[in-house]
């Protein structure tokens, strides 16, 4: 079959390596999968964008390497037993999508999709994922969350916040909290901030509480398609049944899953409510004049684009405009931003399986942020906050870490 | 004599000589290099002649010294181990490619012949300041004489395109597009992009160029010279850098008052033979007194279309620098006219030979910033040797917008005065050594400089020697020169 | 014949060699796992490696990959290779000529750890780089200092400058700045015998690194374009020039793409070129007028860049394969064209003057400018060039095809006509592999006017399907035929898998003549043990004798088609 014979379009979660055959044979080795898009390079130091290649310097860690390994595996040039090391190469990828961005842009090819499909194949074949991921998958299956937490603990963060129970009453807007921030009490400030901000703007807000289940993002990224499809199916039914018009989530992983990944699951109904990230939603509230920020602070901050929010889903400007709208806050940019943003190092299961690499990657991001002269790094992703926050706590750096909502709450609740 | 007979058989009676007059003529030049007589002189009239001589020399282990005009001033054609001087001056073909601005020359074409021919085509060759009008143009390019427009990255550098040469074994070889077997027309060809460079700065030790295709440029319809005066060289450095960063003009150089006075001296003529005859210096002395210590000469050339427009915007850019740096111009119509002429036929400076008869230059490359360091060394050494500062000629040529500078420092002596010769020889030697010790780069390490430079060049020297052994196993091509 | 599911087993280095290498680089920086060597085995644009992959040829796999961090480590590695007679191949991106060249277990020396800009000398306008520094990195740092390197290759800013030293280095701004070969000050190389060579002024103590020739006969020119066979560049000093544009390239007004809308052309369309630069697109009625205009422009002394793109704009400026094909089918881009890059290097009024000259020429020859009022949609589609003309990022955009063969002859601009004629003949003889292959035959070949138009380079390409070995072989046939055709027509094929790599060096003795015999001598001096990608640049007599008859026969057949005698 040649390129010109139209292939039947498959959804991502049913695609196999064979479906990428032309793409993986055609990898042009242009090396954009490792490098900052040429027009946007501002320094030699920050000319690379792939954290794994940057650290390990050999091609199997790059998007291009994945294409080549996939080709060899597909054509039977080698098999798992010949290359047991390949599992590590595939999973030392934060799925940040920098490779996918530049390769799609230049070559119309998909190295991250190929890597995720490879991961899926390895999981299906019993070779993947990394041993460290197995507990996570088991937890998702058993507890509907990846962190082995009982379902009953999921709404503890909201004890003092009057969010409606969407299981019991009809609401317009559903707050999809996500597992990490629901269970990790160091993240509760974000969930609480979010709820308070939305309520402050008189949003008719509800949540599913204990009956919320994992969006499936962690297992999707790790390659357990079966579990992901099951969660997607359940979530679509659950969320459609609430009758809400819109869903707000501040976890970019959840956002991507609900908004884009569920569309790529074969044989499931459409998710009816419209999905928003908090940055998008709050941006709208500000534009509509529903959030006034009397507070004034003097702070210079830099925005870290979470990969799954920015590069994967295109939310670049909203958080920046929110920051600029906060009186007294100055936004300064790092070199690698938006589509070329440097990953925090925590995604794609890397923080679970390769914590040292994840932390090194975060350290590099902190150093880049420091160079802007900012007093704080602001982001809007629980994983980024965890990973960068952990790295920051080990460094002697005079720079703080905030969630976007932290700034907003300050601005909303501080007197002018 | 067997060689004589053999070569007469190979080339013909009229091409081979061993009479005393000729032998004497080819045994020395005006440099300090020890004279040595060749066994005979053979004239080549075509490539085949060159090949035949070289093949014969290999068979008989006879040195062959390629010779074109002998006007190199650095002993390049003195047959250090005797043998055959192969005179190429009868190979005089010039073929101009009007369409593509190239010109194929043979070794016997002189620079003045080349320029004359090109002017008929509204073209010009980029020539070196101080090149003798009778010097072989091909040799001038092969020996990397820096063009007077060397400041211009585009027009004054890398002027060689294709070449044809005879290898030390006698085989014909071509580089550039020419090596594909047809017409010349590009320095890159099927072999290697810049392989021809191996034969440059080589004094004919690795092969003998028999033809060369050079880049030529349009003959500007409008030109304008700008002159700036300075009391010292360091004062000129920043303005020069500013001008070059703005890429203003093509030709640009600095000369001191000695050299400027030589150029302007109407009574002096460019000598035909070297050493030259010393001439009366009254006019020269008066000029030297009157002229500023340093002159920066810059020439703006209008393009083939709308030439005034180009000169206008360049002049405006220059005026900005003038006012910013508070520079003094030297507005003098006759001097400007003289320099305009020199840009195309840049040999007037050779009148400097009239001062004492003989000139011994030290030519090297360094960075603009370091020029004063070398000036300081000169001051120290001339003081030690009681040589007058005012009798030093200096020429500083920025290369490629000032990335490097070519420096020529001249010492003058009367060849008939043994004392003067001895004084300048010692002085020249000491300055050369001090310069090389301090990192002056002699990219053309000829004569006594060869040992000083190649002893310091490590692997570079070693690989040159190995190449020479591989390409010229009998060491017949101009032996005793460079590191060979 | 592809044998699916048959495994391809790599060879391994002898254990003592591996141990010795490990001692040099450290255990962390040497790899011989199967999946690692796989990623160093299928190259980008070398059809040969693709065919070998399809045919399950194990010799395409290196035995081992080592990553040195310094010149000293490279030297130690090369000395080990000499001691044990292990062939090595230097490797950066892996786009061309990086496969093992023999059937012996081969070491890949990958330079990804040597990626620093060692120094930028703003006074003397040059920069010294390690081998993994690319054009993007250098430009970013130089532009901040009011300097730039003079251009970027169409194969994108990701090309490593040290690799370009080994190959070609063709820029869009060659009109003013010349090829990369014009822009090298010096190299520090580890020679194949393990010695360290520095060239130019740098080789003399205390002299500094600013002048490119000598001392005496110039060895840098000899080393250049040696396709990695004459030595490994561990430091390269390149020239810098005045830069009058922005300190960094500004974001374009459409913002940045995300994976949701990455193929939207708006993200590739800067409204205007960089500060102090201007780009003009000209269209002509026929090839003859185009050539005439290009010659006049080149000779007028204006502009920093002058090139023609032909069908290739369909690739560069189309974000998907579908768009590329559609634009080719519709002949969306002008068939006879050129683009001209102007810059205010000397004065703010320079562009104004040069635009006047350009308009006079276009008017005189009878061309047209693309503009807001003439084919604005085409001008809009060509907007990527606004930035790409300075820092080429969309280059190498083949979308889902494969760039398997190119003819790249050099010569006077009239030779464009010969190139076009011969390319058409080849297409008519063999048939095209893709609609885009007709570019260069039915419209303009890619033409670069080099060094003020003193000579030009022409390019025509084949784009086969990488999954179809027969198509790739056909593209290779084009390449071999092309080598013969351009030599027959006295053109100089400059680069790519033609005359400057074997078997073509030996099989076209017309070049030089007998350049292979000359280059054998050079190889003997620099690589006495035949360890540096042996036989890539030139065969020894013994290697030539062992060369497969079948391939000789194919090349001879192509020679015969061009009325050239067979080579024994």
GROMACS .gro file of C-alpha atoms in nm, chain C residues 183-532:
model
  350
 1083UNK     CA    1   3.353   3.006   0.644
 1084UNK     CA    2   3.591   2.781   0.830
 1085UNK     CA    3   3.883   2.928   1.020
 1086UNK     CA    4   4.035   2.610   1.153
 1087UNK     CA    5   3.975   2.257   1.266
 1088UNK     CA    6   4.119   2.044   1.537
 1089UNK     CA    7   4.101   1.685   1.426
 1090UNK     CA    8   4.188   1.345   1.554
 1091UNK     CA    9   4.338   1.184   1.248
 1092UNK     CA   10   4.262   0.822   1.167
 1093UNK     CA   11   4.606   0.728   1.295
 1094UNK     CA   12   4.532   0.892   1.630
 1095UNK     CA   13   4.743   1.204   1.585
 1096UNK     CA   14   4.590   1.543   1.656
 1097UNK     CA   15   4.604   1.795   1.375
 1098UNK     CA   16   4.519   2.163   1.406
 1099UNK     CA   17   4.507   2.381   1.099
 1100UNK     CA   18   4.553   2.747   1.013
 1101UNK     CA   19   4.704   3.001   1.252
 1102UNK     CA   20   4.592   2.788   1.542
 1103UNK     CA   21   4.864   2.533   1.477
 1104UNK     CA   22   5.136   2.780   1.581
 1105UNK     CA   23   5.180   2.844   1.953
 1106UNK     CA   24   5.056   3.187   2.070
 1107UNK     CA   25   4.932   3.281   1.722
 1108UNK     CA   26   4.561   3.257   1.798
 1109UNK     CA   27   4.278   3.116   1.594
 1110UNK     CA   28   4.184   3.362   1.322
 1111UNK     CA   29   4.339   3.269   0.988
 1112UNK     CA   30   4.252   2.971   0.777
 1113UNK     CA   31   4.545   2.898   0.548
 1114UNK     CA   32   4.867   2.719   0.602
 1115UNK     CA   33   5.131   2.735   0.723
 1116UNK     CA   34   5.249   2.663   0.372
 1117UNK     CA   35   5.041   2.412   0.177
 1118UNK     CA   36   4.692   2.414   0.318
 1119UNK     CA   37   4.582   2.093   0.484
 1120UNK     CA   38   4.241   2.216   0.593
 1121UNK     CA   39   4.120   2.222   0.234
 1122UNK     CA   40   4.243   1.869   0.193
 1123UNK     CA   41   4.056   1.749   0.498
 1124UNK     CA   42   3.729   1.914   0.408
 1125UNK     CA   43   3.461   1.704   0.245
 1126UNK     CA   44   3.643   1.388   0.344
 1127UNK     CA   45   3.310   1.241   0.458
 1128UNK     CA   46   3.464   1.160   0.791
 1129UNK     CA   47   3.740   0.947   0.647
 1130UNK     CA   48   4.038   1.176   0.690
 1131UNK     CA   49   3.987   1.246   1.054
 1132UNK     CA   50   3.736   1.341   1.319
 1133UNK     CA   51   3.673   1.708   1.384
 1134UNK     CA   52   3.667   1.765   1.758
 1135UNK     CA   53   3.678   2.143   1.741
 1136UNK     CA   54   3.589   2.368   1.454
 1137UNK     CA   55   3.632   2.744   1.439
 1138UNK     CA   56   3.393   2.915   1.203
 1139UNK     CA   57   3.372   3.268   1.075
 1140UNK     CA   58   3.106   3.507   1.192
 1141UNK     CA   59   2.972   3.809   1.011
 1142UNK     CA   60   2.786   4.125   1.102
 1143UNK     CA   61   2.425   4.059   1.193
 1144UNK     CA   62   2.176   4.339   1.169
 1145UNK     CA   63   1.855   4.149   1.247
 1146UNK     CA   64   1.684   4.085   1.576
 1147UNK     CA   65   1.881   3.940   1.867
 1148UNK     CA   66   1.648   3.644   1.857
 1149UNK     CA   67   1.375   3.547   1.620
 1150UNK     CA   68   1.045   3.696   1.736
 1151UNK     CA   69   0.738   3.481   1.783
 1152UNK     CA   70   0.497   3.509   1.495
 1153UNK     CA   71   0.162   3.677   1.545
 1154UNK     CA   72  -0.040   3.354   1.515
 1155UNK     CA   73   0.131   3.223   1.828
 1156UNK     CA   74   0.248   2.870   1.879
 1157UNK     CA   75   0.087   2.545   1.767
 1158UNK     CA   76  -0.024   2.264   1.991
 1159UNK     CA   77  -0.082   1.902   1.904
 1160UNK     CA   78  -0.447   1.992   1.857
 1161UNK     CA   79  -0.378   2.221   1.563
 1162UNK     CA   80  -0.017   2.160   1.470
 1163UNK     CA   81  -0.086   2.141   1.098
 1164UNK     CA   82  -0.248   2.483   1.077
 1165UNK     CA   83  -0.029   2.674   0.829
 1166UNK     CA   84  -0.071   2.996   1.026
 1167UNK     CA   85   0.195   2.882   1.273
 1168UNK     CA   86   0.450   2.855   0.996
 1169UNK     CA   87   0.373   3.190   0.839
 1170UNK     CA   88   0.569   3.483   0.978
 1171UNK     CA   89   0.426   3.803   0.831
 1172UNK     CA   90   0.763   3.948   0.748
 1173UNK     CA   91   1.129   3.857   0.756
 1174UNK     CA   92   1.356   3.955   1.040
 1175UNK     CA   93   1.446   4.314   1.113
 1176UNK     CA   94   1.659   4.473   0.841
 1177UNK     CA   95   1.584   4.192   0.597
 1178UNK     CA   96   1.345   4.167   0.307
 1179UNK     CA   97   1.242   3.877   0.085
 1180UNK     CA   98   1.116   3.899  -0.271
 1181UNK     CA   99   0.959   3.623  -0.479
 1182UNK     CA  100   0.980   3.659  -0.855
 1183UNK     CA  101   0.795   3.464  -1.122
 1184UNK     CA  102   0.899   3.421  -1.485
 1185UNK     CA  103   0.734   3.296  -1.801
 1186UNK     CA  104   1.000   3.041  -1.883
 1187UNK     CA  105   1.327   2.885  -1.773
 1188UNK     CA  106   1.535   3.098  -2.003
 1189UNK     CA  107   1.405   3.421  -1.851
 1190UNK     CA  108   1.456   3.285  -1.503
 1191UNK     CA  109   1.820   3.202  -1.574
 1192UNK     CA  110   1.875   3.540  -1.734
 1193UNK     CA  111   1.724   3.720  -1.437
 1194UNK     CA  112   1.925   3.518  -1.187
 1195UNK     CA  113   2.248   3.592  -1.370
 1196UNK     CA  114   2.170   3.963  -1.380
 1197UNK     CA  115   2.079   3.974  -1.012
 1198UNK     CA  116   2.390   3.779  -0.914
 1199UNK     CA  117   2.609   4.011  -1.113
 1200UNK     CA  118   2.445   4.328  -0.988
 1201UNK     CA  119   2.616   4.292  -0.651
 1202UNK     CA  120   2.293   4.314  -0.452
 1203UNK     CA  121   2.135   4.070  -0.207
 1204UNK     CA  122   2.265   3.816   0.039
 1205UNK     CA  123   2.075   3.525  -0.111
 1206UNK     CA  124   1.945   3.427  -0.453
 1207UNK     CA  125   1.789   3.088  -0.515
 1208UNK     CA  126   1.511   2.915  -0.703
 1209UNK     CA  127   1.292   2.657  -0.532
 1210UNK     CA  128   1.065   2.507  -0.793
 1211UNK     CA  129   0.852   2.220  -0.675
 1212UNK     CA  130   1.038   2.198  -0.347
 1213UNK     CA  131   0.840   2.484  -0.198
 1214UNK     CA  132   0.550   2.242  -0.203
 1215UNK     CA  133   0.733   2.039   0.059
 1216UNK     CA  134   0.884   2.319   0.261
 1217UNK     CA  135   0.566   2.516   0.285
 1218UNK     CA  136   0.306   2.240   0.319
 1219UNK     CA  137   0.231   2.102   0.658
 1220UNK     CA  138   0.095   1.767   0.545
 1221UNK     CA  139   0.156   1.519   0.270
 1222UNK     CA  140  -0.191   1.581   0.133
 1223UNK     CA  141  -0.122   1.953   0.099
 1224UNK     CA  142   0.210   1.883  -0.071
 1225UNK     CA  143   0.057   1.658  -0.330
 1226UNK     CA  144  -0.236   1.887  -0.393
 1227UNK     CA  145  -0.009   2.182  -0.452
 1228UNK     CA  146   0.209   1.979  -0.689
 1229UNK     CA  147  -0.091   1.860  -0.883
 1230UNK     CA  148  -0.231   2.209  -0.909
 1231UNK     CA  149   0.110   2.362  -0.986
 1232UNK     CA  150   0.028   2.602  -0.707
 1233UNK     CA  151   0.378   2.747  -0.683
 1234UNK     CA  152   0.531   2.933  -0.977
 1235UNK     CA  153   0.712   2.695  -1.210
 1236UNK     CA  154   0.983   2.944  -1.297
 1237UNK     CA  155   1.084   3.145  -0.998
 1238UNK     CA  156   1.354   3.277  -0.776
 1239UNK     CA  157   1.368   3.440  -0.437
 1240UNK     CA  158   1.597   3.719  -0.335
 1241UNK     CA  159   1.701   3.802   0.021
 1242UNK     CA  160   1.806   4.161   0.087
 1243UNK     CA  161   1.964   4.297   0.402
 1244UNK     CA  162   2.055   4.636   0.544
 1245UNK     CA  163   2.406   4.536   0.644
 1246UNK     CA  164   2.578   4.865   0.573
 1247UNK     CA  165   2.301   5.117   0.597
 1248UNK     CA  166   1.929   5.153   0.655
 1249UNK     CA  167   1.908   5.263   0.295
 1250UNK     CA  168   2.075   4.956   0.149
 1251UNK     CA  169   1.755   4.758   0.098
 1252UNK     CA  170   1.590   5.058  -0.065
 1253UNK     CA  171   1.878   5.082  -0.312
 1254UNK     CA  172   1.894   4.708  -0.375
 1255UNK     CA  173   1.519   4.686  -0.421
 1256UNK     CA  174   1.552   4.954  -0.691
 1257UNK     CA  175   1.817   4.749  -0.869
 1258UNK     CA  176   1.612   4.431  -0.835
 1259UNK     CA  177   1.299   4.595  -0.972
 1260UNK     CA  178   1.495   4.732  -1.264
 1261UNK     CA  179   1.625   4.385  -1.350
 1262UNK     CA  180   1.290   4.210  -1.315
 1263UNK     CA  181   1.130   4.478  -1.525
 1264UNK     CA  182   1.402   4.449  -1.788
 1265UNK     CA  183   1.386   4.071  -1.823
 1266UNK     CA  184   1.008   4.057  -1.802
 1267UNK     CA  185   0.942   3.892  -1.466
 1268UNK     CA  186   0.679   3.959  -1.201
 1269UNK     CA  187   0.690   3.996  -0.825
 1270UNK     CA  188   0.446   3.801  -0.612
 1271UNK     CA  189   0.264   4.063  -0.412
 1272UNK     CA  190  -0.052   4.158  -0.227
 1273UNK     CA  191  -0.208   4.221  -0.565
 1274UNK     CA  192  -0.049   3.942  -0.768
 1275UNK     CA  193  -0.104   3.584  -0.648
 1276UNK     CA  194  -0.137   3.685  -0.281
 1277UNK     CA  195  -0.241   3.332  -0.187
 1278UNK     CA  196   0.088   3.199  -0.319
 1279UNK     CA  197   0.284   3.466  -0.138
 1280UNK     CA  198   0.095   3.375   0.179
 1281UNK     CA  199   0.184   3.008   0.135
 1282UNK     CA  200   0.550   3.099   0.092
 1283UNK     CA  201   0.565   3.284   0.421
 1284UNK     CA  202   0.767   3.016   0.606
 1285UNK     CA  203   1.061   3.141   0.404
 1286UNK     CA  204   1.040   3.476   0.582
 1287UNK     CA  205   1.225   3.313   0.870
 1288UNK     CA  206   1.360   3.009   0.692
 1289UNK     CA  207   1.567   3.224   0.462
 1290UNK     CA  208   1.781   3.303   0.767
 1291UNK     CA  209   1.732   3.008   1.001
 1292UNK     CA  210   1.592   2.716   0.812
 1293UNK     CA  211   1.364   2.513   1.031
 1294UNK     CA  212   1.109   2.369   0.792
 1295UNK     CA  213   1.378   2.232   0.566
 1296UNK     CA  214   1.391   1.861   0.521
 1297UNK     CA  215   1.014   1.854   0.530
 1298UNK     CA  216   0.923   1.552   0.325
 1299UNK     CA  217   0.614   1.477   0.523
 1300UNK     CA  218   0.554   1.110   0.471
 1301UNK     CA  219   0.792   1.050   0.186
 1302UNK     CA  220   1.158   0.966   0.171
 1303UNK     CA  221   1.431   1.167   0.011
 1304UNK     CA  222   1.639   0.892  -0.140
 1305UNK     CA  223   1.833   1.042  -0.422
 1306UNK     CA  224   1.940   1.378  -0.543
 1307UNK     CA  225   2.146   1.509  -0.824
 1308UNK     CA  226   2.351   1.804  -0.711
 1309UNK     CA  227   2.577   1.917  -0.989
 1310UNK     CA  228   2.762   2.246  -0.978
 1311UNK     CA  229   2.862   2.470  -1.263
 1312UNK     CA  230   2.797   2.801  -1.433
 1313UNK     CA  231   2.432   2.902  -1.421
 1314UNK     CA  232   2.373   2.789  -1.780
 1315UNK     CA  233   2.434   2.435  -1.659
 1316UNK     CA  234   2.089   2.449  -1.502
 1317UNK     CA  235   1.960   2.381  -1.851
 1318UNK     CA  236   2.175   2.069  -1.884
 1319UNK     CA  237   2.065   1.949  -1.543
 1320UNK     CA  238   1.702   1.994  -1.634
 1321UNK     CA  239   1.745   1.818  -1.969
 1322UNK     CA  240   1.927   1.519  -1.820
 1323UNK     CA  241   1.685   1.488  -1.530
 1324UNK     CA  242   1.396   1.485  -1.774
 1325UNK     CA  243   1.572   1.218  -1.977
 1326UNK     CA  244   1.617   1.007  -1.664
 1327UNK     CA  245   1.251   1.049  -1.566
 1328UNK     CA  246   1.140   0.956  -1.915
 1329UNK     CA  247   1.369   0.652  -1.910
 1330UNK     CA  248   1.294   0.518  -1.563
 1331UNK     CA  249   0.962   0.681  -1.475
 1332UNK     CA  250   0.910   0.900  -1.171
 1333UNK     CA  251   0.856   0.767  -0.822
 1334UNK     CA  252   0.643   1.052  -0.708
 1335UNK     CA  253   0.469   1.351  -0.859
 1336UNK     CA  254   0.729   1.574  -0.697
 1337UNK     CA  255   1.009   1.402  -0.891
 1338UNK     CA  256   0.888   1.587  -1.199
 1339UNK     CA  257   1.011   1.904  -1.034
 1340UNK     CA  258   1.331   2.003  -1.199
 1341UNK     CA  259   1.215   1.861  -1.529
 1342UNK     CA  260   0.887   2.037  -1.585
 1343UNK     CA  261   0.981   2.335  -1.376
 1344UNK     CA  262   1.295   2.479  -1.228
 1345UNK     CA  263   1.553   2.264  -1.054
 1346UNK     CA  264   1.654   2.401  -0.718
 1347UNK     CA  265   1.918   2.659  -0.805
 1348UNK     CA  266   2.153   2.821  -0.559
 1349UNK     CA  267   2.356   3.112  -0.690
 1350UNK     CA  268   2.689   3.079  -0.511
 1351UNK     CA  269   2.953   3.336  -0.436
 1352UNK     CA  270   2.805   3.626  -0.630
 1353UNK     CA  271   2.692   3.389  -0.900
 1354UNK     CA  272   3.041   3.284  -1.003
 1355UNK     CA  273   2.895   2.938  -0.999
 1356UNK     CA  274   2.572   2.767  -0.904
 1357UNK     CA  275   2.443   2.446  -0.761
 1358UNK     CA  276   2.141   2.264  -0.896
 1359UNK     CA  277   1.931   2.002  -0.725
 1360UNK     CA  278   1.672   1.754  -0.840
 1361UNK     CA  279   1.537   1.480  -0.613
 1362UNK     CA  280   1.351   1.151  -0.598
 1363UNK     CA  281   1.094   1.082  -0.330
 1364UNK     CA  282   1.020   0.710  -0.309
 1365UNK     CA  283   0.804   0.529  -0.057
 1366UNK     CA  284   1.038   0.414   0.220
 1367UNK     CA  285   0.842   0.097   0.276
 1368UNK     CA  286   0.894  -0.018  -0.081
 1369UNK     CA  287   1.248  -0.142  -0.145
 1370UNK     CA  288   1.194  -0.158  -0.519
 1371UNK     CA  289   1.117   0.212  -0.528
 1372UNK     CA  290   1.428   0.288  -0.327
 1373UNK     CA  291   1.638   0.078  -0.561
 1374UNK     CA  292   1.493   0.268  -0.850
 1375UNK     CA  293   1.592   0.592  -0.682
 1376UNK     CA  294   1.941   0.454  -0.642
 1377UNK     CA  295   1.939   0.377  -1.011
 1378UNK     CA  296   1.858   0.742  -1.074
 1379UNK     CA  297   2.156   0.834  -0.863
 1380UNK     CA  298   2.399   0.610  -1.047
 1381UNK     CA  299   2.259   0.712  -1.383
 1382UNK     CA  300   2.286   1.073  -1.272
 1383UNK     CA  301   2.650   1.034  -1.179
 1384UNK     CA  302   2.721   0.908  -1.526
 1385UNK     CA  303   2.500   1.169  -1.692
 1386UNK     CA  304   2.657   1.465  -1.518
 1387UNK     CA  305   3.011   1.345  -1.577
 1388UNK     CA  306   2.922   1.281  -1.938
 1389UNK     CA  307   2.803   1.640  -1.956
 1390UNK     CA  308   3.110   1.772  -1.778
 1391UNK     CA  309   2.923   1.888  -1.474
 1392UNK     CA  310   3.060   1.846  -1.127
 1393UNK     CA  311   2.843   1.639  -0.900
 1394UNK     CA  312   2.937   1.794  -0.572
 1395UNK     CA  313   2.793   1.580  -0.300
 1396UNK     CA  314   2.554   1.306  -0.197
 1397UNK     CA  315   2.596   0.946  -0.286
 1398UNK     CA  316   2.770   1.015  -0.611
 1399UNK     CA  317   3.122   1.077  -0.711
 1400UNK     CA  318   3.269   1.168  -0.378
 1401UNK     CA  319   3.196   0.831  -0.226
 1402UNK     CA  320   3.273   0.486  -0.341
 1403UNK     CA  321   3.218   0.300  -0.564
 1404UNK     CA  322   3.183   0.613  -0.773
 1405UNK     CA  323   3.525   0.756  -0.703
 1406UNK     CA  324   3.683   0.449  -0.855
 1407UNK     CA  325   3.421   0.388  -1.120
 1408UNK     CA  326   3.448   0.733  -1.275
 1409UNK     CA  327   3.818   0.767  -1.350
 1410UNK     CA  328   3.725   1.053  -1.584
 1411UNK     CA  329   3.707   1.268  -1.272
 1412UNK     CA  330   4.043   1.414  -1.191
 1413UNK     CA  331   4.140   1.230  -1.412
 1414UNK     CA  332   4.209   0.926  -1.200
 1415UNK     CA  333   4.122   1.102  -0.880
 1416UNK     CA  334   4.088   0.764  -0.712
 1417UNK     CA  335   4.458   0.698  -0.760
 1418UNK     CA  336   4.547   1.035  -0.616
 1419UNK     CA  337   4.312   0.995  -0.323
 1420UNK     CA  338   4.447   0.653  -0.242
 1421UNK     CA  339   4.777   0.821  -0.168
 1422UNK     CA  340   4.609   1.076   0.057
 1423UNK     CA  341   4.427   0.800   0.239
 1424UNK     CA  342   4.750   0.613   0.293
 1425UNK     CA  343   4.902   0.917   0.463
 1426UNK     CA  344   4.611   0.984   0.694
 1427UNK     CA  345   4.471   0.637   0.749
 1428UNK     CA  346   4.755   0.386   0.717
 1429UNK     CA  347   4.558   0.111   0.893
 1430UNK     CA  348   4.233   0.167   0.700
 1431UNK     CA  349   4.015   0.212   1.005
 1432UNK     CA  350   3.826   0.535   0.930
   0.00000   0.00000   0.00000
